[in-house]
Amino acid sequence: MSVGLLALLDDVAGLVKVAAASLDDVAGQAAKAGAKAAGAVIDDAAVTPNYVQGFTADRELPIVGKIAWGSIKNKLLFLLPAALLLSFFAPWLITPLLMIGGAYLCYEGAEKVFHMFAPHQAEHHEAGLEPAAIDPQTLEDQKVGGAIKTDFILSAEIMTIILAAIEVGDFWTRAAVLAVAGIGITVVVYGAVALIVKADDFGLFMAKNGKTGAGRGFGRGLVVGMPYFMQALSIIGTAAMTWVGGSIVAHGLYEFGLDWPEHVIEAAAHWAEHIFPSIAAVAGWFATAFVDFFFGLALGALLIPVAGYVIAPAWKAIKRMLPKRASTGAQL
């Protein structure tokens, strides 16, 4: 009896070790895959705070919470099953889909860069229109809905990058890595967003209630510095979006036999490492990101007229052919 019990305990201990090793593997794979999606993650964190601007302080965290919950549902209910089906039935589609997503990031990045120098005429027109009267709850719902739609696009790119970075073939392990990485990225992004949007409130509290001059000075500095920080974060997000998109497209072209963009990027990294041997790894990374950024910016610039003169008219034509829904009430 005691021998059987010891054997059973030994088997249980072995299963626990296997499970622990599997969990470690899932966590390690999720962390590694999540790191490769860092550019899209930075852009997600940079974009989201804009959706809470204009609301009272007591609504900021609830709005961030709603967007975060929508992001979790985007990743787990829609994108994770789609990614798993894709990896199981059509893995050859992963690279083309990554390239399409990368091209979209390049377009968005280039559009934001050129918008800094030449705002769209449509935006000037919209700025001159008298805003419609919308109650706060409807405005909040619209903002949250728009943020969740934007998150869906960025989350799709993040989940596809994670899927391409997973180095295990087991279906359930891939599912676990995608789920852990998706949830972890969401927690990190929206946790950071919550800290960002409440930083000025914390600074105001410190400026008024700090027990020391240094504490009150820190609070005033935080209040004054947050608008500049938000501007810098927006620039970083745009740059990250563009260089990640350029990197994805360049790597995809390499896999399809067009290798010169990848060779240029590698040559730039080796040159930087040779020039700055004491910080070779950092210099190589900056050189790679620099070339990726300009490659992505050039590609995005080429896609701007395509989007304006080809894709947009085609989409409008498709919408005209779709049956219109019956009106259910007054339109805002």
PDB file of N, CA, C and O in Angstrom, residues 73-149:
ATOM      1  N   LYS A  73     -11.385  41.244 -25.477  1.00  0.00           N
ATOM      2  CA  LYS A  73     -12.344  40.491 -26.297  1.00  0.00           C
ATOM      3  C   LYS A  73     -11.873  40.411 -27.750  1.00  0.00           C
ATOM      4  O   LYS A  73     -12.026  39.365 -28.398  1.00  0.00           O
ATOM      5  N   ASN A  74     -11.315  41.508 -28.266  1.00  0.00           N
ATOM      6  CA  ASN A  74     -10.763  41.466 -29.619  1.00  0.00           C
ATOM      7  C   ASN A  74      -9.745  40.348 -29.771  1.00  0.00           C
ATOM      8  O   ASN A  74      -9.778  39.567 -30.739  1.00  0.00           O
ATOM      9  N   LYS A  75      -8.839  40.270 -28.799  1.00  0.00           N
ATOM     10  CA  LYS A  75      -7.737  39.312 -28.902  1.00  0.00           C
ATOM     11  C   LYS A  75      -8.191  37.872 -28.666  1.00  0.00           C
ATOM     12  O   LYS A  75      -7.801  36.964 -29.414  1.00  0.00           O
ATOM     13  N   LEU A  76      -8.989  37.650 -27.614  1.00  0.00           N
ATOM     14  CA  LEU A  76      -9.306  36.279 -27.217  1.00  0.00           C
ATOM     15  C   LEU A  76     -10.500  35.692 -27.959  1.00  0.00           C
ATOM     16  O   LEU A  76     -10.501  34.488 -28.274  1.00  0.00           O
ATOM     17  N   LEU A  77     -11.513  36.487 -28.249  1.00  0.00           N
ATOM     18  CA  LEU A  77     -12.729  35.955 -28.867  1.00  0.00           C
ATOM     19  C   LEU A  77     -12.650  35.920 -30.388  1.00  0.00           C
ATOM     20  O   LEU A  77     -13.278  35.056 -31.015  1.00  0.00           O
ATOM     21  N   PHE A  78     -11.907  36.839 -30.983  1.00  0.00           N
ATOM     22  CA  PHE A  78     -11.887  36.932 -32.439  1.00  0.00           C
ATOM     23  C   PHE A  78     -10.521  36.595 -33.039  1.00  0.00           C
ATOM     24  O   PHE A  78     -10.406  35.721 -33.905  1.00  0.00           O
ATOM     25  N   LEU A  79      -9.493  37.289 -32.569  1.00  0.00           N
ATOM     26  CA  LEU A  79      -8.197  37.176 -33.224  1.00  0.00           C
ATOM     27  C   LEU A  79      -7.460  35.883 -32.879  1.00  0.00           C
ATOM     28  O   LEU A  79      -6.799  35.302 -33.735  1.00  0.00           O
ATOM     29  N   LEU A  80      -7.554  35.431 -31.629  1.00  0.00           N
ATOM     30  CA  LEU A  80      -6.863  34.192 -31.257  1.00  0.00           C
ATOM     31  C   LEU A  80      -7.396  32.992 -32.039  1.00  0.00           C
ATOM     32  O   LEU A  80      -6.610  32.233 -32.622  1.00  0.00           O
ATOM     33  N   PRO A  81      -8.732  32.752 -32.087  1.00  0.00           N
ATOM     34  CA  PRO A  81      -9.210  31.635 -32.916  1.00  0.00           C
ATOM     35  C   PRO A  81      -8.832  31.780 -34.380  1.00  0.00           C
ATOM     36  O   PRO A  81      -8.462  30.793 -35.028  1.00  0.00           O
ATOM     37  N   ALA A  82      -8.918  33.016 -34.904  1.00  0.00           N
ATOM     38  CA  ALA A  82      -8.552  33.219 -36.309  1.00  0.00           C
ATOM     39  C   ALA A  82      -7.082  32.896 -36.545  1.00  0.00           C
ATOM     40  O   ALA A  82      -6.717  32.264 -37.551  1.00  0.00           O
ATOM     41  N   ALA A  83      -6.212  33.311 -35.615  1.00  0.00           N
ATOM     42  CA  ALA A  83      -4.780  33.038 -35.757  1.00  0.00           C
ATOM     43  C   ALA A  83      -4.491  31.542 -35.694  1.00  0.00           C
ATOM     44  O   ALA A  83      -3.670  31.018 -36.463  1.00  0.00           O
ATOM     45  N   LEU A  84      -5.164  30.834 -34.784  1.00  0.00           N
ATOM     46  CA  LEU A  84      -4.945  29.390 -34.663  1.00  0.00           C
ATOM     47  C   LEU A  84      -5.430  28.658 -35.912  1.00  0.00           C
ATOM     48  O   LEU A  84      -4.757  27.739 -36.400  1.00  0.00           O
ATOM     49  N   LEU A  85      -6.593  29.031 -36.420  1.00  0.00           N
ATOM     50  CA  LEU A  85      -7.089  28.402 -37.651  1.00  0.00           C
ATOM     51  C   LEU A  85      -6.140  28.676 -38.810  1.00  0.00           C
ATOM     52  O   LEU A  85      -5.887  27.795 -39.638  1.00  0.00           O
ATOM     53  N   LEU A  86      -5.639  29.898 -38.859  1.00  0.00           N
ATOM     54  CA  LEU A  86      -4.696  30.256 -39.918  1.00  0.00           C
ATOM     55  C   LEU A  86      -3.433  29.407 -39.830  1.00  0.00           C
ATOM     56  O   LEU A  86      -2.955  28.882 -40.841  1.00  0.00           O
ATOM     57  N   SER A  87      -2.877  29.258 -38.621  1.00  0.00           N
ATOM     58  CA  SER A  87      -1.648  28.490 -38.464  1.00  0.00           C
ATOM     59  C   SER A  87      -1.865  27.005 -38.742  1.00  0.00           C
ATOM     60  O   SER A  87      -0.938  26.305 -39.146  1.00  0.00           O
ATOM     61  N   PHE A  88      -3.091  26.527 -38.549  1.00  0.00           N
ATOM     62  CA  PHE A  88      -3.371  25.097 -38.737  1.00  0.00           C
ATOM     63  C   PHE A  88      -3.693  24.776 -40.190  1.00  0.00           C
ATOM     64  O   PHE A  88      -3.214  23.776 -40.735  1.00  0.00           O
ATOM     65  N   PHE A  89      -4.496  25.627 -40.847  1.00  0.00           N
ATOM     66  CA  PHE A  89      -4.973  25.302 -42.189  1.00  0.00           C
ATOM     67  C   PHE A  89      -4.215  26.030 -43.299  1.00  0.00           C
ATOM     68  O   PHE A  89      -4.125  25.517 -44.412  1.00  0.00           O
ATOM     69  N   ALA A  90      -3.692  27.211 -43.023  1.00  0.00           N
ATOM     70  CA  ALA A  90      -3.032  27.982 -44.086  1.00  0.00           C
ATOM     71  C   ALA A  90      -1.842  28.749 -43.536  1.00  0.00           C
ATOM     72  O   ALA A  90      -1.817  29.987 -43.576  1.00  0.00           O
ATOM     73  N   PRO A  91      -0.817  28.060 -43.022  1.00  0.00           N
ATOM     74  CA  PRO A  91       0.336  28.777 -42.467  1.00  0.00           C
ATOM     75  C   PRO A  91       1.073  29.614 -43.504  1.00  0.00           C
ATOM     76  O   PRO A  91       1.746  30.583 -43.146  1.00  0.00           O
ATOM     77  N   TRP A  92       0.929  29.255 -44.775  1.00  0.00           N
ATOM     78  CA  TRP A  92       1.594  30.014 -45.832  1.00  0.00           C
ATOM     79  C   TRP A  92       1.026  31.430 -45.972  1.00  0.00           C
ATOM     80  O   TRP A  92       1.645  32.301 -46.588  1.00  0.00           O
ATOM     81  N   LEU A  93      -0.159  31.666 -45.366  1.00  0.00           N
ATOM     82  CA  LEU A  93      -0.762  32.999 -45.440  1.00  0.00           C
ATOM     83  C   LEU A  93      -0.210  33.963 -44.397  1.00  0.00           C
ATOM     84  O   LEU A  93      -0.463  35.163 -44.485  1.00  0.00           O
ATOM     85  N   ILE A  94       0.527  33.441 -43.418  1.00  0.00           N
ATOM     86  CA  ILE A  94       0.964  34.289 -42.309  1.00  0.00           C
ATOM     87  C   ILE A  94       1.864  35.420 -42.802  1.00  0.00           C
ATOM     88  O   ILE A  94       1.667  36.590 -42.446  1.00  0.00           O
ATOM     89  N   THR A  95       2.861  35.091 -43.634  1.00  0.00           N
ATOM     90  CA  THR A  95       3.775  36.125 -44.131  1.00  0.00           C
ATOM     91  C   THR A  95       3.067  37.172 -44.987  1.00  0.00           C
ATOM     92  O   THR A  95       3.262  38.384 -44.771  1.00  0.00           O
ATOM     93  N   PRO A  96       2.218  36.787 -45.970  1.00  0.00           N
ATOM     94  CA  PRO A  96       1.498  37.820 -46.725  1.00  0.00           C
ATOM     95  C   PRO A  96       0.602  38.696 -45.858  1.00  0.00           C
ATOM     96  O   PRO A  96       0.537  39.914 -46.058  1.00  0.00           O
ATOM     97  N   LEU A  97      -0.070  38.096 -44.868  1.00  0.00           N
ATOM     98  CA  LEU A  97      -0.918  38.890 -43.986  1.00  0.00           C
ATOM     99  C   LEU A  97      -0.084  39.843 -43.128  1.00  0.00           C
ATOM    100  O   LEU A  97      -0.483  40.983 -42.870  1.00  0.00           O
ATOM    101  N   LEU A  98       1.073  39.343 -42.677  1.00  0.00           N
ATOM    102  CA  LEU A  98       1.984  40.219 -41.940  1.00  0.00           C
ATOM    103  C   LEU A  98       2.410  41.398 -42.808  1.00  0.00           C
ATOM    104  O   LEU A  98       2.457  42.547 -42.336  1.00  0.00           O
ATOM    105  N   MET A  99       2.710  41.132 -44.066  1.00  0.00           N
ATOM    106  CA  MET A  99       3.149  42.198 -44.965  1.00  0.00           C
ATOM    107  C   MET A  99       2.029  43.206 -45.213  1.00  0.00           C
ATOM    108  O   MET A  99       2.276  44.417 -45.284  1.00  0.00           O
ATOM    109  N   ILE A 100       0.794  42.712 -45.345  1.00  0.00           N
ATOM    110  CA  ILE A 100      -0.337  43.629 -45.521  1.00  0.00           C
ATOM    111  C   ILE A 100      -0.491  44.502 -44.282  1.00  0.00           C
ATOM    112  O   ILE A 100      -0.678  45.723 -44.375  1.00  0.00           O
ATOM    113  N   GLY A 101      -0.404  43.872 -43.110  1.00  0.00           N
ATOM    114  CA  GLY A 101      -0.477  44.647 -41.874  1.00  0.00           C
ATOM    115  C   GLY A 101       0.679  45.618 -41.744  1.00  0.00           C
ATOM    116  O   GLY A 101       0.501  46.762 -41.306  1.00  0.00           O
ATOM    117  N   GLY A 102       1.880  45.178 -42.127  1.00  0.00           N
ATOM    118  CA  GLY A 102       3.040  46.067 -42.093  1.00  0.00           C
ATOM    119  C   GLY A 102       2.882  47.246 -43.039  1.00  0.00           C
ATOM    120  O   GLY A 102       3.234  48.378 -42.698  1.00  0.00           O
ATOM    121  N   ALA A 103       2.337  46.971 -44.234  1.00  0.00           N
ATOM    122  CA  ALA A 103       2.101  48.057 -45.188  1.00  0.00           C
ATOM    123  C   ALA A 103       1.082  49.052 -44.643  1.00  0.00           C
ATOM    124  O   ALA A 103       1.218  50.268 -44.829  1.00  0.00           O
ATOM    125  N   TYR A 104       0.070  48.525 -43.933  1.00  0.00           N
ATOM    126  CA  TYR A 104      -0.913  49.424 -43.317  1.00  0.00           C
ATOM    127  C   TYR A 104      -0.252  50.300 -42.259  1.00  0.00           C
ATOM    128  O   TYR A 104      -0.537  51.511 -42.164  1.00  0.00           O
ATOM    129  N   LEU A 105       0.639  49.714 -41.444  1.00  0.00           N
ATOM    130  CA  LEU A 105       1.353  50.502 -40.443  1.00  0.00           C
ATOM    131  C   LEU A 105       2.208  51.575 -41.114  1.00  0.00           C
ATOM    132  O   LEU A 105       2.283  52.711 -40.630  1.00  0.00           O
ATOM    133  N   CYS A 106       2.861  51.216 -42.223  1.00  0.00           N
ATOM    134  CA  CYS A 106       3.664  52.201 -42.963  1.00  0.00           C
ATOM    135  C   CYS A 106       2.784  53.339 -43.462  1.00  0.00           C
ATOM    136  O   CYS A 106       3.159  54.525 -43.371  1.00  0.00           O
ATOM    137  N   TYR A 107       1.619  52.987 -44.014  1.00  0.00           N
ATOM    138  CA  TYR A 107       0.690  54.009 -44.506  1.00  0.00           C
ATOM    139  C   TYR A 107       0.246  54.932 -43.383  1.00  0.00           C
ATOM    140  O   TYR A 107       0.264  56.160 -43.527  1.00  0.00           O
ATOM    141  N   GLU A 108      -0.150  54.341 -42.241  1.00  0.00           N
ATOM    142  CA  GLU A 108      -0.603  55.151 -41.107  1.00  0.00           C
ATOM    143  C   GLU A 108       0.523  56.062 -40.604  1.00  0.00           C
ATOM    144  O   GLU A 108       0.296  57.239 -40.301  1.00  0.00           O
ATOM    145  N   GLY A 109       1.737  55.495 -40.507  1.00  0.00           N
ATOM    146  CA  GLY A 109       2.869  56.291 -40.041  1.00  0.00           C
ATOM    147  C   GLY A 109       3.183  57.432 -40.985  1.00  0.00           C
ATOM    148  O   GLY A 109       3.384  58.579 -40.561  1.00  0.00           O
ATOM    149  N   ALA A 110       3.234  57.133 -42.291  1.00  0.00           N
ATOM    150  CA  ALA A 110       3.532  58.182 -43.272  1.00  0.00           C
ATOM    151  C   ALA A 110       2.434  59.233 -43.298  1.00  0.00           C
ATOM    152  O   ALA A 110       2.708  60.442 -43.416  1.00  0.00           O
ATOM    153  N   GLU A 111       1.176  58.790 -43.180  1.00  0.00           N
ATOM    154  CA  GLU A 111       0.064  59.732 -43.182  1.00  0.00           C
ATOM    155  C   GLU A 111       0.164  60.695 -42.004  1.00  0.00           C
ATOM    156  O   GLU A 111      -0.084  61.896 -42.147  1.00  0.00           O
ATOM    157  N   LYS A 112       0.570  60.187 -40.844  1.00  0.00           N
ATOM    158  CA  LYS A 112       0.724  61.050 -39.673  1.00  0.00           C
ATOM    159  C   LYS A 112       1.890  62.015 -39.848  1.00  0.00           C
ATOM    160  O   LYS A 112       1.805  63.177 -39.456  1.00  0.00           O
ATOM    161  N   VAL A 113       2.991  61.518 -40.431  1.00  0.00           N
ATOM    162  CA  VAL A 113       4.151  62.384 -40.653  1.00  0.00           C
ATOM    163  C   VAL A 113       3.800  63.516 -41.611  1.00  0.00           C
ATOM    164  O   VAL A 113       4.083  64.695 -41.352  1.00  0.00           O
ATOM    165  N   PHE A 114       3.165  63.186 -42.736  1.00  0.00           N
ATOM    166  CA  PHE A 114       2.837  64.213 -43.712  1.00  0.00           C
ATOM    167  C   PHE A 114       1.708  65.119 -43.228  1.00  0.00           C
ATOM    168  O   PHE A 114       1.615  66.270 -43.643  1.00  0.00           O
ATOM    169  N   HIS A 115       0.885  64.607 -42.349  1.00  0.00           N
ATOM    170  CA  HIS A 115      -0.169  65.438 -41.765  1.00  0.00           C
ATOM    171  C   HIS A 115       0.427  66.579 -40.930  1.00  0.00           C
ATOM    172  O   HIS A 115      -0.160  67.660 -40.835  1.00  0.00           O
ATOM    173  N   MET A 116       1.611  66.333 -40.346  1.00  0.00           N
ATOM    174  CA  MET A 116       2.260  67.388 -39.559  1.00  0.00           C
ATOM    175  C   MET A 116       2.611  68.596 -40.428  1.00  0.00           C
ATOM    176  O   MET A 116       2.643  69.737 -39.953  1.00  0.00           O
ATOM    177  N   PHE A 117       2.873  68.336 -41.711  1.00  0.00           N
ATOM    178  CA  PHE A 117       3.318  69.413 -42.596  1.00  0.00           C
ATOM    179  C   PHE A 117       2.211  69.918 -43.525  1.00  0.00           C
ATOM    180  O   PHE A 117       2.241  71.067 -43.951  1.00  0.00           O
ATOM    181  N   ALA A 118       1.236  69.056 -43.844  1.00  0.00           N
ATOM    182  CA  ALA A 118       0.165  69.449 -44.762  1.00  0.00           C
ATOM    183  C   ALA A 118      -1.141  68.821 -44.305  1.00  0.00           C
ATOM    184  O   ALA A 118      -1.528  67.769 -44.807  1.00  0.00           O
ATOM    185  N   PRO A 119      -1.813  69.439 -43.329  1.00  0.00           N
ATOM    186  CA  PRO A 119      -3.095  68.894 -42.859  1.00  0.00           C
ATOM    187  C   PRO A 119      -4.087  68.764 -44.009  1.00  0.00           C
ATOM    188  O   PRO A 119      -4.108  69.575 -44.935  1.00  0.00           O
ATOM    189  N   HIS A 120      -4.893  67.726 -43.947  1.00  0.00           N
ATOM    190  CA  HIS A 120      -5.846  67.461 -45.027  1.00  0.00           C
ATOM    191  C   HIS A 120      -6.887  68.570 -45.130  1.00  0.00           C
ATOM    192  O   HIS A 120      -7.344  69.118 -44.140  1.00  0.00           O
ATOM    193  N   GLN A 121      -7.279  68.883 -46.352  1.00  0.00           N
ATOM    194  CA  GLN A 121      -8.304  69.904 -46.572  1.00  0.00           C
ATOM    195  C   GLN A 121      -9.620  69.500 -45.915  1.00  0.00           C
ATOM    196  O   GLN A 121     -10.379  70.343 -45.448  1.00  0.00           O
ATOM    197  N   ALA A 122      -9.869  68.200 -45.881  1.00  0.00           N
ATOM    198  CA  ALA A 122     -11.109  67.727 -45.252  1.00  0.00           C
ATOM    199  C   ALA A 122     -11.136  68.088 -43.777  1.00  0.00           C
ATOM    200  O   ALA A 122     -12.185  68.414 -43.227  1.00  0.00           O
ATOM    201  N   GLU A 123      -9.972  68.060 -43.144  1.00  0.00           N
ATOM    202  CA  GLU A 123      -9.929  68.385 -41.730  1.00  0.00           C
ATOM    203  C   GLU A 123     -10.161  69.874 -41.512  1.00  0.00           C
ATOM    204  O   GLU A 123     -10.767  70.281 -40.531  1.00  0.00           O
ATOM    205  N   HIS A 124      -9.679  70.720 -42.433  1.00  0.00           N
ATOM    206  CA  HIS A 124      -9.967  72.146 -42.345  1.00  0.00           C
ATOM    207  C   HIS A 124     -11.474  72.382 -42.481  1.00  0.00           C
ATOM    208  O   HIS A 124     -12.061  73.210 -41.787  1.00  0.00           O
ATOM    209  N   HIS A 125     -12.081  71.618 -43.391  1.00  0.00           N
ATOM    210  CA  HIS A 125     -13.515  71.759 -43.585  1.00  0.00           C
ATOM    211  C   HIS A 125     -14.264  71.333 -42.326  1.00  0.00           C
ATOM    212  O   HIS A 125     -15.194  72.019 -41.886  1.00  0.00           O
ATOM    213  N   GLU A 126     -13.864  70.212 -41.753  1.00  0.00           N
ATOM    214  CA  GLU A 126     -14.531  69.724 -40.554  1.00  0.00           C
ATOM    215  C   GLU A 126     -14.338  70.688 -39.389  1.00  0.00           C
ATOM    216  O   GLU A 126     -15.233  70.860 -38.561  1.00  0.00           O
ATOM    217  N   ALA A 127     -13.174  71.318 -39.332  1.00  0.00           N
ATOM    218  CA  ALA A 127     -12.915  72.246 -38.237  1.00  0.00           C
ATOM    219  C   ALA A 127     -13.838  73.449 -38.301  1.00  0.00           C
ATOM    220  O   ALA A 127     -14.165  74.068 -37.280  1.00  0.00           O
ATOM    221  N   GLY A 128     -14.296  73.803 -39.514  1.00  0.00           N
ATOM    222  CA  GLY A 128     -15.172  74.948 -39.652  1.00  0.00           C
ATOM    223  C   GLY A 128     -16.633  74.640 -39.423  1.00  0.00           C
ATOM    224  O   GLY A 128     -17.464  75.540 -39.391  1.00  0.00           O
ATOM    225  N   LEU A 129     -16.978  73.366 -39.309  1.00  0.00           N
ATOM    226  CA  LEU A 129     -18.367  72.991 -39.098  1.00  0.00           C
ATOM    227  C   LEU A 129     -18.738  73.157 -37.638  1.00  0.00           C
ATOM    228  O   LEU A 129     -17.925  72.933 -36.742  1.00  0.00           O
ATOM    229  N   GLU A 130     -19.980  73.507 -37.402  1.00  0.00           N
ATOM    230  CA  GLU A 130     -20.463  73.636 -36.034  1.00  0.00           C
ATOM    231  C   GLU A 130     -20.690  72.240 -35.472  1.00  0.00           C
ATOM    232  O   GLU A 130     -21.401  71.426 -36.087  1.00  0.00           O
ATOM    233  N   PRO A 131     -20.099  71.884 -34.335  1.00  0.00           N
ATOM    234  CA  PRO A 131     -20.252  70.533 -33.815  1.00  0.00           C
ATOM    235  C   PRO A 131     -21.694  70.260 -33.409  1.00  0.00           C
ATOM    236  O   PRO A 131     -22.386  71.130 -32.890  1.00  0.00           O
ATOM    237  N   ALA A 132     -22.127  69.021 -33.658  1.00  0.00           N
ATOM    238  CA  ALA A 132     -23.479  68.617 -33.282  1.00  0.00           C
ATOM    239  C   ALA A 132     -23.556  68.453 -31.773  1.00  0.00           C
ATOM    240  O   ALA A 132     -22.583  68.088 -31.116  1.00  0.00           O
ATOM    241  N   ALA A 133     -24.730  68.737 -31.233  1.00  0.00           N
ATOM    242  CA  ALA A 133     -24.937  68.602 -29.792  1.00  0.00           C
ATOM    243  C   ALA A 133     -25.103  67.127 -29.451  1.00  0.00           C
ATOM    244  O   ALA A 133     -26.050  66.478 -29.905  1.00  0.00           O
ATOM    245  N   ILE A 134     -24.172  66.568 -28.695  1.00  0.00           N
ATOM    246  CA  ILE A 134     -24.194  65.157 -28.316  1.00  0.00           C
ATOM    247  C   ILE A 134     -24.083  65.084 -26.806  1.00  0.00           C
ATOM    248  O   ILE A 134     -23.239  65.753 -26.204  1.00  0.00           O
ATOM    249  N   ASP A 135     -24.949  64.269 -26.202  1.00  0.00           N
ATOM    250  CA  ASP A 135     -24.882  64.155 -24.755  1.00  0.00           C
ATOM    251  C   ASP A 135     -23.614  63.412 -24.354  1.00  0.00           C
ATOM    252  O   ASP A 135     -23.066  62.626 -25.143  1.00  0.00           O
ATOM    253  N   PRO A 136     -23.102  63.629 -23.129  1.00  0.00           N
ATOM    254  CA  PRO A 136     -21.814  63.052 -22.716  1.00  0.00           C
ATOM    255  C   PRO A 136     -21.748  61.539 -22.833  1.00  0.00           C
ATOM    256  O   PRO A 136     -20.724  60.996 -23.233  1.00  0.00           O
ATOM    257  N   GLN A 137     -22.844  60.845 -22.497  1.00  0.00           N
ATOM    258  CA  GLN A 137     -22.815  59.388 -22.554  1.00  0.00           C
ATOM    259  C   GLN A 137     -22.678  58.880 -23.986  1.00  0.00           C
ATOM    260  O   GLN A 137     -21.922  57.952 -24.267  1.00  0.00           O
ATOM    261  N   THR A 138     -23.398  59.524 -24.913  1.00  0.00           N
ATOM    262  CA  THR A 138     -23.283  59.134 -26.321  1.00  0.00           C
ATOM    263  C   THR A 138     -21.877  59.407 -26.836  1.00  0.00           C
ATOM    264  O   THR A 138     -21.299  58.591 -27.569  1.00  0.00           O
ATOM    265  N   LEU A 139     -21.320  60.564 -26.461  1.00  0.00           N
ATOM    266  CA  LEU A 139     -19.960  60.885 -26.878  1.00  0.00           C
ATOM    267  C   LEU A 139     -18.971  59.868 -26.328  1.00  0.00           C
ATOM    268  O   LEU A 139     -18.066  59.410 -27.050  1.00  0.00           O
ATOM    269  N   GLU A 140     -19.144  59.482 -25.069  1.00  0.00           N
ATOM    270  CA  GLU A 140     -18.263  58.479 -24.473  1.00  0.00           C
ATOM    271  C   GLU A 140     -18.378  57.147 -25.206  1.00  0.00           C
ATOM    272  O   GLU A 140     -17.367  56.509 -25.506  1.00  0.00           O
ATOM    273  N   ASP A 141     -19.610  56.741 -25.511  1.00  0.00           N
ATOM    274  CA  ASP A 141     -19.809  55.472 -26.226  1.00  0.00           C
ATOM    275  C   ASP A 141     -19.160  55.516 -27.608  1.00  0.00           C
ATOM    276  O   ASP A 141     -18.559  54.533 -28.060  1.00  0.00           O
ATOM    277  N   GLN A 142     -19.272  56.665 -28.282  1.00  0.00           N
ATOM    278  CA  GLN A 142     -18.652  56.804 -29.604  1.00  0.00           C
ATOM    279  C   GLN A 142     -17.131  56.725 -29.506  1.00  0.00           C
ATOM    280  O   GLN A 142     -16.479  56.072 -30.336  1.00  0.00           O
ATOM    281  N   LYS A 143     -16.567  57.403 -28.511  1.00  0.00           N
ATOM    282  CA  LYS A 143     -15.110  57.388 -28.329  1.00  0.00           C
ATOM    283  C   LYS A 143     -14.618  55.978 -28.015  1.00  0.00           C
ATOM    284  O   LYS A 143     -13.611  55.517 -28.577  1.00  0.00           O
ATOM    285  N   VAL A 144     -15.314  55.293 -27.113  1.00  0.00           N
ATOM    286  CA  VAL A 144     -14.917  53.934 -26.748  1.00  0.00           C
ATOM    287  C   VAL A 144     -15.031  53.011 -27.954  1.00  0.00           C
ATOM    288  O   VAL A 144     -14.138  52.192 -28.219  1.00  0.00           O
ATOM    289  N   GLY A 145     -16.137  53.135 -28.708  1.00  0.00           N
ATOM    290  CA  GLY A 145     -16.305  52.302 -29.900  1.00  0.00           C
ATOM    291  C   GLY A 145     -15.211  52.535 -30.922  1.00  0.00           C
ATOM    292  O   GLY A 145     -14.657  51.592 -31.499  1.00  0.00           O
ATOM    293  N   GLY A 146     -14.855  53.808 -31.143  1.00  0.00           N
ATOM    294  CA  GLY A 146     -13.774  54.111 -32.078  1.00  0.00           C
ATOM    295  C   GLY A 146     -12.440  53.576 -31.604  1.00  0.00           C
ATOM    296  O   GLY A 146     -11.645  53.055 -32.403  1.00  0.00           O
ATOM    297  N   ALA A 147     -12.183  53.677 -30.299  1.00  0.00           N
ATOM    298  CA  ALA A 147     -10.923  53.177 -29.749  1.00  0.00           C
ATOM    299  C   ALA A 147     -10.836  51.661 -29.894  1.00  0.00           C
ATOM    300  O   ALA A 147      -9.774  51.118 -30.208  1.00  0.00           O
ATOM    301  N   ILE A 148     -11.945  50.958 -29.667  1.00  0.00           N
ATOM    302  CA  ILE A 148     -11.934  49.494 -29.772  1.00  0.00           C
ATOM    303  C   ILE A 148     -11.732  49.066 -31.225  1.00  0.00           C
ATOM    304  O   ILE A 148     -11.041  48.075 -31.504  1.00  0.00           O
ATOM    305  N   LYS A 149     -12.307  49.813 -32.166  1.00  0.00           N
ATOM    306  CA  LYS A 149     -12.087  49.497 -33.582  1.00  0.00           C
ATOM    307  C   LYS A 149     -10.615  49.691 -33.956  1.00  0.00           C
ATOM    308  O   LYS A 149     -10.023  48.862 -34.660  1.00  0.00           O
TER     309      LYS A 149
END
